[in-house]
Short mmCIF file of C-alpha atoms in Angstrom, two decimals:
data_model
loop_
_atom_site.label_atom_id
_atom_site.label_comp_id
_atom_site.label_asym_id
_atom_site.label_seq_id
_atom_site.Cartn_x
_atom_site.Cartn_y
_atom_site.Cartn_z
CA GLN I 1 -0.12 0.07 -0.09
CA VAL I 2 1.09 3.66 -0.49
CA GLN I 3 3.24 4.83 2.37
CA LEU I 4 4.40 8.38 2.70
CA GLN I 5 7.33 9.79 5.00
CA GLU I 6 8.23 13.28 5.43
CA SER I 7 11.84 14.69 6.17
CA GLY I 8 13.61 17.61 6.59
CA PRO I 9 15.22 20.10 9.24
CA GLY I 10 13.12 20.48 12.43
CA LEU I 11 14.35 24.01 13.04
CA VAL I 12 14.44 26.92 10.45
CA LYS I 13 15.49 30.50 11.27
CA PRO I 14 13.37 33.38 10.51
CA SER I 15 13.25 34.82 6.97
CA GLU I 16 15.18 31.54 5.71
CA THR I 17 13.55 28.91 3.39
CA LEU I 18 11.79 25.62 4.87
CA SER I 19 12.61 22.72 2.57
CA LEU I 20 10.71 19.32 3.14
CA THR I 21 10.71 16.14 1.25
CA CYS I 22 7.99 13.38 1.05
CA SER I 23 9.26 9.98 0.06
CA VAL I 24 6.67 7.76 -1.55
CA SER I 25 6.57 4.02 -1.48
CA GLY I 26 3.93 1.59 -2.83
CA ALA I 27 3.16 3.90 -5.69
CA SER I 28 4.48 6.05 -8.37
CA VAL I 29 4.45 9.84 -7.91
CA SER I 30 3.15 9.81 -11.60
CA GLN I 31 -0.18 8.57 -10.18
CA TYR I 32 -2.31 10.64 -7.77
CA TYR I 33 -2.20 14.24 -6.77
CA TRP I 34 0.35 15.09 -3.76
CA SER I 35 -0.53 17.53 -1.24
CA TRP I 36 1.29 19.31 1.54
CA ILE I 37 -0.92 20.01 4.68
CA ARG I 38 0.04 21.71 7.76
CA GLN I 39 -1.36 21.82 11.37
CA THR I 40 -0.87 24.31 14.25
CA PRO I 41 -2.77 24.44 17.53
CA GLY I 42 -4.12 27.75 16.57
CA LYS I 43 -5.08 27.46 12.98
CA GLY I 44 -5.67 23.81 12.82
CA LEU I 45 -5.34 21.97 9.36
CA GLU I 46 -4.38 24.01 6.57
CA TRP I 47 -3.93 22.99 2.94
CA ILE I 48 -0.77 24.40 1.60
CA GLY I 49 -0.92 23.12 -2.18
CA HIS I 50 -0.54 20.05 -4.35
CA VAL I 51 1.29 18.94 -7.32
CA TYR I 52 0.30 16.46 -10.13
CA ALA I 53 2.13 14.09 -12.22
CA SER I 54 2.34 16.47 -15.06
CA GLY I 55 4.03 19.06 -12.84
CA SER I 56 1.02 21.14 -12.48
CA THR I 57 0.58 22.71 -9.22
CA ASN I 58 -2.23 24.56 -7.36
CA TYR I 59 -1.43 26.58 -4.22
CA ASN I 60 -3.22 27.88 -1.35
CA PRO I 61 -3.45 31.91 -2.18
CA SER I 62 -2.37 32.53 1.39
CA LEU I 63 0.92 31.07 0.80
CA LYS I 64 1.36 31.24 -3.12
CA ARG I 65 3.95 33.95 -3.21
CA ARG I 66 6.34 32.04 -0.89
CA LEU I 67 5.61 28.44 -2.23
CA THR I 68 7.03 26.02 -4.54
CA ILE I 69 5.89 22.22 -4.61
CA SER I 70 7.68 19.86 -6.94
CA LEU I 71 8.00 16.20 -7.95
CA ASP I 72 11.21 14.22 -8.54
CA MET I 73 10.12 11.25 -10.67
CA SER I 74 13.62 9.73 -10.41
CA LYS I 75 13.51 9.65 -6.59
CA ASN I 76 9.80 9.13 -6.34
CA HIS I 77 9.42 11.95 -3.93
CA LEU I 78 7.69 15.41 -3.72
CA SER I 79 9.28 18.46 -2.11
CA LEU I 80 8.08 21.59 -0.59
CA ARG I 81 10.06 24.97 -0.32
CA LEU I 82 8.53 27.71 1.53
CA SER I 83 10.60 30.95 1.70
CA SER I 84 10.72 33.87 4.08
CA VAL I 85 9.41 31.92 7.07
CA THR I 86 8.21 33.35 10.17
CA ALA I 87 7.04 31.92 13.69
CA ALA I 88 3.56 31.69 11.84
CA ASP I 89 4.97 28.80 9.75
CA THR I 90 5.73 26.84 12.93
CA ALA I 91 3.78 23.61 12.51
CA VAL I 92 3.45 19.86 11.77
CA TYR I 93 3.83 19.39 8.02
CA TYR I 94 2.13 16.36 6.39
CA CYS I 95 2.07 15.01 2.79
CA ALA I 96 -1.06 13.15 1.58
CA ASN I 97 -2.27 11.66 -1.61
CA SER I 98 -5.75 12.18 -3.35
CA PHE I 99 -7.30 11.02 -6.49
CA GLY I 100 -8.33 13.99 -7.93
CA GLY I 101 -7.30 17.63 -7.80
CA LEU I 102 -10.15 18.44 -5.41
CA ASP I 103 -10.87 15.30 -3.35
CA ALA I 104 -10.30 13.81 0.10
CA PHE I 105 -6.81 13.03 1.27
CA HIS I 106 -6.41 9.35 1.34
CA VAL I 107 -3.16 8.42 2.66
CA TRP I 108 -1.09 10.71 5.08
CA GLY I 109 2.58 10.59 6.18
CA PRO I 110 3.25 10.56 9.83
CA GLY I 111 4.17 14.45 9.54
CA THR I 112 7.18 16.35 10.63
CA MET I 113 7.34 19.20 13.11
CA VAL I 114 8.93 22.22 11.88
CA THR I 115 9.93 25.21 14.28
CA VAL I 116 10.71 28.48 13.14
CA SER I 117 12.94 30.15 15.64
CA SER I 118 16.49 31.99 15.69
CA ASP J 1 -12.51 30.32 1.07
CA ILE J 2 -15.34 28.06 2.13
CA GLN J 3 -15.44 28.16 6.06
CA MET J 4 -16.20 24.88 7.90
CA THR J 5 -17.57 25.05 11.41
CA GLN J 6 -17.85 21.85 13.55
CA SER J 7 -19.81 21.54 16.90
CA PRO J 8 -19.45 20.81 19.32
CA SER J 9 -15.83 21.48 20.01
CA SER J 10 -15.75 18.58 22.30
CA VAL J 11 -18.20 16.01 23.65
CA SER J 12 -17.70 13.89 26.86
CA ALA J 13 -19.12 10.19 26.27
CA SER J 14 -18.73 6.66 27.47
CA VAL J 15 -18.12 3.48 25.79
CA GLY J 16 -21.29 2.34 24.15
CA ASP J 17 -22.82 5.77 23.85
CA ARG J 18 -24.15 7.07 20.54
CA VAL J 19 -22.15 10.40 19.62
CA THR J 20 -23.23 12.81 16.85
CA MET J 21 -21.02 15.67 15.63
CA THR J 22 -21.86 18.46 13.07
CA CYS J 23 -20.16 20.19 10.42
CA ARG J 24 -21.46 23.14 8.65
CA ALA J 25 -19.98 24.80 5.33
CA SER J 26 -20.24 28.69 4.74
CA GLN J 27 -21.54 27.81 1.26
CA GLY J 28 -23.44 24.81 -0.40
CA ILE J 29 -20.75 22.00 -1.26
CA SER J 30 -23.07 19.39 -2.47
CA SER J 31 -21.80 16.14 -0.92
CA TRP J 32 -18.12 17.03 -1.35
CA LEU J 33 -17.25 16.11 2.30
CA ALA J 34 -14.67 14.03 4.09
CA TRP J 35 -14.41 13.15 7.58
CA TYR J 36 -11.12 12.22 9.47
CA GLN J 37 -10.14 10.92 12.87
CA GLN J 38 -7.02 11.99 14.57
CA LYS J 39 -5.09 10.52 17.70
CA PRO J 40 -2.70 12.39 19.50
CA GLY J 41 0.73 12.52 17.83
CA LYS J 42 -0.82 10.92 14.71
CA ALA J 43 -1.73 11.91 11.29
CA PRO J 44 -5.49 12.32 10.45
CA LYS J 45 -7.06 9.14 9.19
CA LEU J 46 -9.62 9.28 6.31
CA LEU J 47 -12.93 7.77 7.46
CA MET J 48 -15.28 8.61 4.70
CA SER J 49 -15.54 10.72 1.67
CA ALA J 50 -18.41 12.14 -0.38
CA ALA J 51 -20.34 12.67 2.94
CA SER J 52 -21.18 9.05 3.42
CA ASN J 53 -18.84 6.83 1.65
CA LEU J 54 -16.83 4.76 4.39
CA GLU J 55 -13.45 3.86 3.59
CA SER J 56 -12.38 0.33 3.52
CA GLY J 57 -11.57 -0.94 6.89
CA VAL J 58 -13.60 1.67 8.72
CA PRO J 59 -16.14 0.00 11.13
CA ALA J 60 -19.72 0.31 10.15
CA ARG J 61 -20.65 2.15 13.42
CA PHE J 62 -19.33 5.23 11.76
CA THR J 63 -22.01 6.87 9.43
CA GLY J 64 -22.23 10.09 7.63
CA SER J 65 -24.84 11.98 6.21
CA GLY J 66 -25.88 15.52 4.83
CA SER J 67 -25.55 17.62 1.76
CA GLY J 68 -25.39 21.24 0.85
CA THR J 69 -24.26 22.99 3.97
CA GLU J 70 -24.90 20.66 6.83
CA PHE J 71 -23.38 17.29 7.71
CA THR J 72 -23.22 14.98 10.36
CA LEU J 73 -20.90 12.18 11.53
CA THR J 74 -22.40 9.57 13.93
CA ILE J 75 -20.60 6.94 15.93
CA SER J 76 -23.41 4.39 16.91
CA SER J 77 -21.77 2.63 19.69
CA LEU J 78 -18.45 4.33 21.08
CA GLN J 79 -15.73 2.02 21.37
CA PRO J 80 -12.29 2.88 23.46
CA GLU J 81 -10.53 3.30 20.20
CA ASP J 82 -12.73 5.86 19.04
CA PHE J 83 -11.81 8.58 21.56
CA ALA J 84 -9.98 11.06 19.01
CA THR J 85 -10.58 14.36 17.33
CA TYR J 86 -12.63 14.29 14.49
CA TYR J 87 -12.29 16.72 11.57
CA CYS J 88 -14.50 17.50 8.36
CA GLN J 89 -13.02 18.91 5.02
CA GLN J 90 -14.69 20.40 2.10
CA ALA J 91 -13.63 19.19 -1.27
CA ASN J 92 -16.01 21.42 -3.43
CA GLY J 93 -13.68 24.51 -3.98
CA PHE J 94 -10.13 25.67 -3.76
CA PRO J 95 -8.60 25.81 -1.39
CA PRO J 96 -9.80 22.72 0.49
CA THR J 97 -10.46 23.62 4.10
CA PHE J 98 -11.05 21.92 7.40
CA GLY J 99 -13.14 22.23 10.18
CA GLY J 100 -11.67 23.12 13.68
CA GLY J 101 -12.37 19.46 14.82
CA THR J 102 -14.64 17.74 17.44
CA LYS J 103 -12.74 16.10 20.30
CA VAL J 104 -14.49 12.98 21.75
CA GLU J 105 -13.28 12.21 25.38
CA ILE J 106 -14.23 10.31 28.18
#
């Protein structure tokens, strides 16, 4: 079955770029839509954006100007880059898949905690 | 963005109880609604999509209903493993948005 695993630095300094990777096993990233979702105690669950096999992306307008989500077919993983981070970007970050561009999120990774602090 | 509001924010219940929670959308979303269960320190787990379609492996004591702007998730007979937080999510318009959650506690 599909399994996802997020990885990346747990601590990022303010104004720097947060970079995370989601490794996919049990499926090819050429299938499905792949999303990043984050969760904070204050704002709850927030969809960040998704990427499809064609490379097409759709981002949350609230994050769009700072965000890049991409696929690496050779490594079978997806990546997230969020620039100019602030404390408000401190969250647990999840990757998840869906069958359509606007759909439920079927399989989730365990999540990775990212703290933005100097 | 479509706002999703869940109520109550928490409910106290006992094993064997019937528990019902509500999710309201700020505009009509047809049946494009999913429910998730989340336990502490874990990722959300999809319970059902399209308002009432149970995911494979999810016990039949979970039922979903509703369309338009009002939806309910019912647990017919609460089991110890059901103590968790439940979230709804709309899949009708970008960006997909989640409710604030209903915590089911003892």
